[in-house]
Short mmCIF file of C-alpha atoms in Angstrom, two decimals:
data_model
loop_
_atom_site.label_atom_id
_atom_site.label_comp_id
_atom_site.label_asym_id
_atom_site.label_seq_id
_atom_site.Cartn_x
_atom_site.Cartn_y
_atom_site.Cartn_z
CA UNK A 1 -111.02 46.20 -135.12
CA UNK A 2 -113.95 47.39 -137.58
CA UNK A 3 -114.19 44.42 -139.71
CA UNK A 4 -118.17 45.94 -139.84
CA UNK A 5 -116.68 48.32 -142.05
CA UNK A 6 -116.23 46.03 -144.93
CA UNK A 7 -119.41 46.38 -147.33
CA UNK A 8 -121.08 43.36 -148.74
CA UNK A 9 -120.71 41.83 -151.94
CA UNK A 10 -123.48 40.89 -153.70
CA UNK A 11 -121.33 40.73 -157.31
CA UNK A 12 -119.99 37.23 -158.00
CA UNK A 13 -116.54 37.74 -159.07
CA UNK A 14 -115.77 40.02 -155.90
CA UNK A 15 -117.41 37.30 -154.00
CA UNK A 16 -114.93 34.65 -155.59
CA UNK A 17 -111.93 36.93 -154.78
CA UNK A 18 -112.45 37.17 -151.38
CA UNK A 19 -112.68 33.49 -150.77
CA UNK A 20 -109.73 33.35 -153.26
CA UNK A 21 -107.96 36.65 -151.19
CA UNK A 22 -108.93 34.40 -147.51
CA UNK A 23 -107.35 31.86 -148.70
CA UNK A 24 -103.68 32.94 -149.65
CA UNK A 25 -101.36 32.49 -147.70
CA UNK A 26 -100.18 34.39 -144.62
CA UNK A 27 -103.65 36.49 -145.62
CA UNK A 28 -105.12 35.60 -142.33
CA UNK A 29 -108.22 37.94 -141.23
CA UNK A 30 -106.86 41.20 -139.74
CA UNK A 31 -104.40 41.45 -142.97
CA UNK A 32 -107.37 40.82 -145.13
CA UNK A 33 -109.41 43.42 -143.39
CA UNK A 34 -106.89 45.84 -143.90
CA UNK A 35 -106.67 45.02 -147.64
CA UNK A 36 -109.88 45.42 -148.33
CA UNK A 37 -110.77 48.79 -146.21
CA UNK A 38 -107.13 50.13 -147.82
CA UNK A 39 -107.99 48.62 -151.74
CA UNK A 40 -112.29 48.58 -151.35
CA UNK A 41 -112.71 45.36 -152.28
CA UNK A 42 -110.60 42.23 -153.04
CA UNK A 43 -110.11 42.40 -156.60
CA UNK A 44 -107.74 45.50 -156.45
CA UNK A 45 -106.22 44.21 -153.05
CA UNK A 46 -105.03 40.61 -155.17
CA UNK A 47 -104.29 42.87 -158.08
CA UNK A 48 -101.96 45.21 -155.61
CA UNK A 49 -100.59 42.28 -154.14
CA UNK A 50 -97.70 41.30 -156.60
CA UNK A 51 -96.32 45.10 -156.55
CA UNK A 52 -96.56 45.03 -152.05
CA UNK A 53 -95.17 41.83 -152.24
CA UNK A 54 -91.75 42.95 -154.56
CA UNK A 55 -91.24 46.15 -153.27
CA UNK A 56 -90.96 44.74 -149.77
CA UNK A 57 -88.49 41.79 -150.88
CA UNK A 58 -90.54 39.16 -150.51
CA UNK A 59 -92.61 36.22 -152.61
CA UNK A 60 -96.27 35.20 -152.57
CA UNK A 61 -98.61 33.68 -154.91
CA UNK A 62 -102.27 33.98 -154.19
CA UNK A 63 -104.46 31.29 -153.82
CA UNK A 64 -104.53 28.81 -156.97
CA UNK A 65 -107.79 29.04 -159.20
CA UNK A 66 -108.16 25.59 -159.52
CA UNK A 67 -107.70 24.88 -156.07
CA UNK A 68 -110.48 27.62 -155.23
CA UNK A 69 -113.00 25.55 -158.10
CA UNK A 70 -112.44 21.92 -156.09
CA UNK A 71 -113.37 23.71 -152.99
CA UNK A 72 -116.33 25.17 -154.22
CA UNK A 73 -117.22 21.98 -156.34
CA UNK A 74 -117.14 20.33 -153.00
CA UNK A 75 -119.15 22.71 -150.94
CA UNK A 76 -121.98 22.51 -153.15
CA UNK A 77 -121.76 18.72 -153.21
CA UNK A 78 -121.85 18.56 -149.50
CA UNK A 79 -125.03 21.73 -149.83
CA UNK A 80 -122.62 24.09 -147.95
CA UNK A 81 -123.29 28.07 -148.02
CA UNK A 82 -121.26 30.33 -147.79
CA UNK A 83 -121.36 33.60 -145.61
CA UNK A 84 -118.86 36.71 -145.36
CA UNK A 85 -118.01 39.32 -144.01
CA UNK A 86 -120.39 42.30 -145.01
CA UNK A 87 -123.40 39.87 -145.81
CA UNK A 88 -126.79 40.28 -144.00
CA UNK A 89 -126.77 37.05 -142.79
CA UNK A 90 -122.61 36.89 -141.05
CA UNK A 91 -123.18 36.29 -137.56
CA UNK A 92 -123.48 39.66 -135.74
CA UNK A 93 -121.83 38.51 -132.14
CA UNK A 94 -118.51 37.36 -134.56
CA UNK A 95 -118.20 39.95 -136.49
CA UNK A 96 -116.86 42.07 -133.32
CA UNK A 97 -114.14 39.67 -132.10
CA UNK A 98 -110.68 40.84 -133.35
CA UNK A 99 -109.88 38.82 -136.34
CA UNK A 100 -113.23 37.63 -137.50
CA UNK A 101 -112.88 35.55 -139.79
CA UNK A 102 -113.74 36.80 -143.83
CA UNK A 103 -115.66 33.65 -144.92
CA UNK A 104 -117.79 31.23 -143.86
CA UNK A 105 -119.31 27.87 -144.97
CA UNK A 106 -122.84 27.45 -143.16
CA UNK A 107 -124.47 23.34 -143.30
CA UNK A 108 -128.06 23.76 -141.87
CA UNK A 109 -131.16 25.73 -141.04
CA UNK A 110 -130.68 27.72 -138.03
CA UNK A 111 -129.77 31.42 -138.37
CA UNK A 112 -127.26 32.34 -135.60
CA UNK A 113 -128.86 34.64 -132.97
CA UNK A 114 -127.36 36.88 -130.29
CA UNK A 115 -129.32 35.35 -127.98
CA UNK A 116 -126.42 32.23 -127.87
CA UNK A 117 -124.18 30.48 -125.45
CA UNK A 118 -121.42 28.15 -125.63
CA UNK A 119 -120.55 25.62 -123.82
CA UNK A 120 -117.54 22.73 -123.82
CA UNK A 121 -115.98 20.33 -121.32
CA UNK A 122 -113.99 17.61 -120.86
CA UNK A 123 -113.80 14.63 -123.99
CA UNK A 124 -114.31 12.06 -121.22
CA UNK A 125 -116.88 13.69 -119.27
CA UNK A 126 -118.35 11.87 -115.68
CA UNK A 127 -121.55 10.95 -115.66
CA UNK A 128 -122.57 13.46 -113.80
CA UNK A 129 -120.69 16.19 -116.09
CA UNK A 130 -122.88 15.07 -118.73
CA UNK A 131 -125.89 15.03 -116.18
CA UNK A 132 -125.32 18.95 -115.54
CA UNK A 133 -124.31 19.66 -119.97
CA UNK A 134 -127.54 18.06 -120.36
CA UNK A 135 -129.50 20.15 -117.64
CA UNK A 136 -127.91 23.25 -118.73
CA UNK A 137 -128.68 22.79 -122.58
CA UNK A 138 -131.67 22.05 -122.19
CA UNK A 139 -133.18 24.94 -120.03
CA UNK A 140 -130.99 27.34 -121.31
CA UNK A 141 -132.80 26.50 -125.04
CA UNK A 142 -135.94 26.68 -123.21
CA UNK A 143 -135.06 30.11 -122.55
CA UNK A 144 -134.61 31.26 -126.10
CA UNK A 145 -130.98 30.54 -126.11
CA UNK A 146 -128.71 28.80 -129.44
CA UNK A 147 -126.01 26.38 -127.92
CA UNK A 148 -122.96 26.61 -129.50
CA UNK A 149 -120.61 24.05 -129.32
CA UNK A 150 -117.65 22.09 -131.00
CA UNK A 151 -119.01 18.46 -131.85
CA UNK A 152 -116.28 16.75 -129.56
CA UNK A 153 -116.93 13.95 -127.54
CA UNK A 154 -118.55 14.19 -123.50
CA UNK A 155 -119.79 17.70 -122.98
CA UNK A 156 -119.75 19.23 -126.62
CA UNK A 157 -122.35 15.97 -126.96
CA UNK A 158 -124.29 16.28 -124.39
CA UNK A 159 -125.17 19.93 -125.37
CA UNK A 160 -125.87 19.22 -128.70
CA UNK A 161 -128.12 16.62 -128.51
CA UNK A 162 -130.38 18.41 -125.91
CA UNK A 163 -130.82 21.35 -128.23
CA UNK A 164 -131.55 19.72 -131.42
CA UNK A 165 -135.13 21.25 -130.77
CA UNK A 166 -134.52 24.59 -129.78
CA UNK A 167 -131.37 25.46 -131.60
CA UNK A 168 -127.90 24.31 -131.65
CA UNK A 169 -124.32 25.17 -133.57
CA UNK A 170 -121.20 23.12 -133.81
CA UNK A 171 -117.98 24.77 -135.05
CA UNK A 172 -115.87 22.13 -136.82
CA UNK A 173 -111.87 22.83 -136.70
CA UNK A 174 -111.86 20.97 -140.33
CA UNK A 175 -113.91 22.15 -143.47
CA UNK A 176 -117.53 21.61 -143.17
CA UNK A 177 -118.03 18.71 -144.52
CA UNK A 178 -115.64 16.77 -142.30
CA UNK A 179 -117.17 14.49 -139.17
CA UNK A 180 -114.92 14.76 -136.02
CA UNK A 181 -115.06 12.78 -134.34
CA UNK A 182 -115.86 9.89 -137.11
CA UNK A 183 -118.01 8.38 -134.12
CA UNK A 184 -120.65 11.39 -134.33
CA UNK A 185 -121.76 10.96 -137.51
CA UNK A 186 -124.97 10.38 -136.33
CA UNK A 187 -125.11 13.43 -134.42
CA UNK A 188 -123.22 15.60 -137.35
CA UNK A 189 -126.07 14.32 -139.44
CA UNK A 190 -129.33 15.35 -137.00
CA UNK A 191 -127.66 18.57 -136.60
CA UNK A 192 -126.95 19.24 -140.41
CA UNK A 193 -130.96 19.08 -140.86
CA UNK A 194 -132.03 20.84 -137.52
CA UNK A 195 -129.38 23.40 -136.39
CA UNK A 196 -126.55 24.50 -138.13
CA UNK A 197 -122.31 23.38 -138.99
CA UNK A 198 -120.05 25.88 -139.17
CA UNK A 199 -116.09 26.09 -140.38
CA UNK A 200 -113.92 29.07 -141.60
CA UNK A 201 -111.53 26.11 -143.12
CA UNK A 202 -111.92 24.75 -146.84
CA UNK A 203 -114.71 22.77 -147.50
CA UNK A 204 -112.98 19.43 -147.63
CA UNK A 205 -110.27 20.35 -145.41
CA UNK A 206 -109.44 17.06 -142.60
CA UNK A 207 -109.12 18.77 -138.84
CA UNK A 208 -105.69 18.96 -137.76
CA UNK A 209 -104.13 19.72 -134.16
CA UNK A 210 -103.38 23.62 -134.92
CA UNK A 211 -106.78 23.74 -136.13
CA UNK A 212 -108.56 23.61 -132.77
CA UNK A 213 -107.87 26.80 -131.10
CA UNK A 214 -108.91 28.85 -134.30
CA UNK A 215 -111.93 26.94 -133.76
CA UNK A 216 -112.31 27.68 -129.83
CA UNK A 217 -112.48 31.97 -130.74
CA UNK A 218 -115.23 31.20 -133.10
CA UNK A 219 -117.63 29.15 -130.01
CA UNK A 220 -116.55 31.80 -128.18
CA UNK A 221 -117.39 34.95 -130.50
CA UNK A 222 -120.67 33.25 -131.21
CA UNK A 223 -121.77 33.18 -127.88
CA UNK A 224 -122.68 36.18 -125.39
CA UNK A 225 -120.45 33.69 -123.33
CA UNK A 226 -119.36 30.53 -122.41
CA UNK A 227 -119.80 27.82 -120.14
CA UNK A 228 -116.75 25.04 -118.90
CA UNK A 229 -118.16 21.93 -117.72
CA UNK A 230 -115.36 19.77 -116.60
CA UNK A 231 -111.99 20.60 -117.57
CA UNK A 232 -108.31 19.20 -116.24
CA UNK A 233 -105.91 21.98 -115.91
CA UNK A 234 -104.48 21.38 -120.40
CA UNK A 235 -107.97 21.78 -121.27
CA UNK A 236 -108.74 23.19 -124.43
CA UNK A 237 -111.75 24.12 -122.80
CA UNK A 238 -109.45 26.65 -120.59
CA UNK A 239 -108.20 28.08 -124.07
CA UNK A 240 -111.85 28.54 -125.07
CA UNK A 241 -112.87 29.89 -121.81
CA UNK A 242 -109.31 32.58 -122.21
CA UNK A 243 -110.85 33.13 -125.60
CA UNK A 244 -114.45 34.19 -123.65
CA UNK A 245 -112.81 36.60 -121.58
CA UNK A 246 -110.53 38.14 -124.41
CA UNK A 247 -113.34 38.83 -126.59
CA UNK A 248 -115.59 40.74 -123.30
CA UNK A 249 -117.83 37.66 -123.34
CA UNK A 250 -119.02 36.27 -120.16
CA UNK A 251 -117.02 33.29 -118.72
CA UNK A 252 -119.11 30.40 -116.49
CA UNK A 253 -117.70 27.71 -114.83
CA UNK A 254 -119.91 24.63 -113.02
CA UNK A 255 -117.66 24.31 -109.85
CA UNK A 256 -117.06 20.07 -109.13
CA UNK A 257 -115.04 18.13 -106.42
CA UNK A 258 -111.32 18.90 -106.19
CA UNK A 259 -110.50 14.95 -105.83
CA UNK A 260 -111.41 14.58 -110.39
CA UNK A 261 -108.84 16.02 -112.11
CA UNK A 262 -111.65 16.80 -114.22
CA UNK A 263 -113.05 19.73 -112.12
CA UNK A 264 -109.58 21.49 -111.99
CA UNK A 265 -109.56 23.48 -114.90
CA UNK A 266 -113.10 24.61 -113.75
CA UNK A 267 -112.57 25.78 -110.24
CA UNK A 268 -109.39 27.10 -111.16
CA UNK A 269 -111.95 29.76 -113.46
CA UNK A 270 -114.13 30.21 -110.44
CA UNK A 271 -110.54 31.55 -108.39
CA UNK A 272 -110.07 33.74 -111.19
CA UNK A 273 -113.16 35.13 -111.19
CA UNK A 274 -115.73 33.58 -113.38
CA UNK A 275 -119.57 33.43 -112.84
CA UNK A 276 -120.26 30.44 -110.78
CA UNK A 277 -123.09 28.25 -113.01
CA UNK A 278 -124.95 25.57 -111.06
CA UNK A 279 -128.13 25.75 -112.73
CA UNK A 280 -129.69 27.74 -115.83
CA UNK A 281 -130.82 30.72 -113.77
CA UNK A 282 -127.31 31.70 -112.96
CA UNK A 283 -126.37 32.22 -116.85
CA UNK A 284 -130.08 34.67 -117.30
CA UNK A 285 -129.05 36.40 -114.65
CA UNK A 286 -125.77 37.39 -115.75
CA UNK A 287 -127.24 37.42 -119.47
CA UNK A 288 -130.41 39.22 -119.08
CA UNK A 289 -128.87 42.71 -119.71
CA UNK A 290 -126.49 41.57 -122.77
CA UNK A 291 -129.46 40.06 -124.60
CA UNK A 292 -128.87 43.52 -126.86
CA UNK A 293 -125.01 43.36 -126.99
CA UNK A 294 -123.14 45.56 -129.56
CA UNK A 295 -119.31 46.30 -129.64
CA UNK A 296 -118.29 49.49 -128.78
CA UNK A 297 -117.29 51.48 -131.19
CA UNK A 298 -113.38 52.39 -131.49
CA UNK A 299 -112.90 55.56 -129.75
CA UNK A 300 -109.34 57.19 -127.83
CA UNK A 301 -106.45 58.56 -129.16
CA UNK A 302 -104.53 55.63 -130.82
CA UNK A 303 -106.02 54.80 -134.14
CA UNK A 304 -108.41 52.01 -134.82
CA UNK A 305 -105.61 50.42 -137.62
CA UNK A 306 -108.69 49.98 -139.70
CA UNK A 307 -110.56 53.22 -139.46
CA UNK A 308 -110.53 55.23 -142.30
CA UNK A 309 -108.07 57.89 -142.29
CA UNK A 310 -108.47 61.39 -143.96
CA UNK A 311 -106.60 60.70 -147.33
CA UNK A 312 -105.72 56.88 -148.42
CA UNK A 313 -101.73 56.14 -147.65
CA UNK A 314 -99.60 57.17 -150.59
CA UNK A 315 -97.68 54.11 -151.35
CA UNK A 316 -94.32 56.12 -151.76
CA UNK A 317 -94.99 56.46 -147.70
CA UNK A 318 -95.96 52.64 -146.98
CA UNK A 319 -92.88 51.90 -148.58
CA UNK A 320 -90.96 54.21 -146.88
CA UNK A 321 -92.08 53.71 -144.04
CA UNK A 322 -91.33 49.56 -144.98
CA UNK A 323 -88.17 50.07 -145.75
CA UNK A 324 -87.26 51.59 -141.56
CA UNK A 325 -89.60 48.90 -140.07
CA UNK A 326 -87.43 46.39 -142.20
CA UNK A 327 -84.10 48.11 -140.69
CA UNK A 328 -85.59 47.39 -137.25
CA UNK A 329 -86.47 43.66 -137.31
CA UNK A 330 -83.27 41.46 -136.78
CA UNK A 331 -83.89 37.67 -135.56
CA UNK A 332 -84.41 39.06 -132.12
CA UNK A 333 -88.56 39.47 -131.34
CA UNK A 334 -89.90 43.19 -130.99
CA UNK A 335 -93.33 43.63 -128.98
CA UNK A 336 -95.37 45.82 -132.30
CA UNK A 337 -95.84 48.28 -130.52
CA UNK A 338 -91.87 48.97 -129.46
CA UNK A 339 -92.13 48.97 -133.33
CA UNK A 340 -94.71 50.96 -133.99
CA UNK A 341 -93.55 53.68 -131.87
CA UNK A 342 -89.52 53.29 -133.34
CA UNK A 343 -90.79 54.09 -136.65
CA UNK A 344 -92.08 57.20 -136.01
CA UNK A 345 -94.92 57.39 -138.30
CA UNK A 346 -98.43 57.25 -137.47
CA UNK A 347 -100.15 54.31 -136.23
CA UNK A 348 -102.55 53.77 -139.15
CA UNK A 349 -99.29 54.39 -141.76
CA UNK A 350 -96.97 51.76 -140.02
CA UNK A 351 -99.60 49.08 -139.66
CA UNK A 352 -99.94 49.21 -142.87
CA UNK A 353 -96.07 48.95 -143.89
CA UNK A 354 -96.19 46.27 -141.41
CA UNK A 355 -98.85 43.78 -143.05
CA UNK A 356 -96.81 44.29 -146.62
CA UNK A 357 -93.64 42.58 -144.77
CA UNK A 358 -95.64 40.21 -142.63
CA UNK A 359 -97.74 39.03 -146.10
CA UNK A 360 -94.48 39.91 -148.55
CA UNK A 361 -93.01 36.78 -145.65
CA UNK A 362 -90.26 39.48 -145.03
CA UNK A 363 -91.02 38.93 -141.11
CA UNK A 364 -93.04 36.72 -138.71
CA UNK A 365 -95.04 37.67 -135.60
CA UNK A 366 -95.81 35.22 -133.17
CA UNK A 367 -96.03 35.78 -129.15
CA UNK A 368 -93.18 37.00 -128.59
CA UNK A 369 -93.11 39.57 -131.18
CA UNK A 370 -92.13 40.30 -135.03
CA UNK A 371 -88.17 39.14 -136.15
CA UNK A 372 -86.63 38.34 -139.56
CA UNK A 373 -87.49 35.41 -140.91
CA UNK A 374 -84.10 32.84 -141.70
#
């Protein structure tokens, strides 16, 4: 999506503005990127928001400064560090995924490297599954890989424990100071001292069910590939595997007994074409050619929505296209591509207008398409 074109922010006021913009309601990672590349800075984007929302007929209140101050105070108390898109230490693999998080909070000493592999699996893992996870984490760590996981019980826990000495990264659904599950407090403290804790959620945020799919995309996004060790057919680990595939990363599955429901998800991944993983060598052989992985530069006839255009979109043009799009949307969902085509406008211009309507809350997008807010 071109997020790697967002420049670094050395000025403290711009860094605060970026954090505030990222925390503002309905400004997700995609809208954050488009606003940044349209206005050149978060300071200018925040100044423009009231006008954009008003002309689209919606409403939006920027993230309150008092809440931002509270988050910064909690981060300081926790010893957390803020990393933003454009910073030199922002993880290189992560910035190449769609909807890369604009801001990350971290605690720890490990610097994420490209040579990283994710490992996820069942929380109620079998003794055999836990032994396999330990062996894989140990051997891959010894081969120079960082192990990325989610601090959950079972497979995640074993993967972190066996890679503390070689480099482990725990991605959290809540804030970087949220210890979940609570019985992993000791492991959390060890990772804080010897590994790295990462979260895109506000410091102080307590994890909710809806936070974990977002967390999973970071687990796979930080890694060249994802290994699944035991997973039922309706498992969050399979979500991570799907996200890895969508990010053009390798997916590995450890085969298991067809009589064990904890292995049905991994066996199904193998049916769908996942790489067989019986030991660390299976992973290393597959990834040897990708150690210097770089995402390809977007190209083709359809322009990247974040690609700089020959001229900045005129506000009158965006307003005109926005009115057209607003008239096309009703309570029946319509696919984005159909909506952009029917607008009759260049893709980059239609996307700018559509973003305004979403930010203003006039239209809503989900898996079914775009529709008007009730």
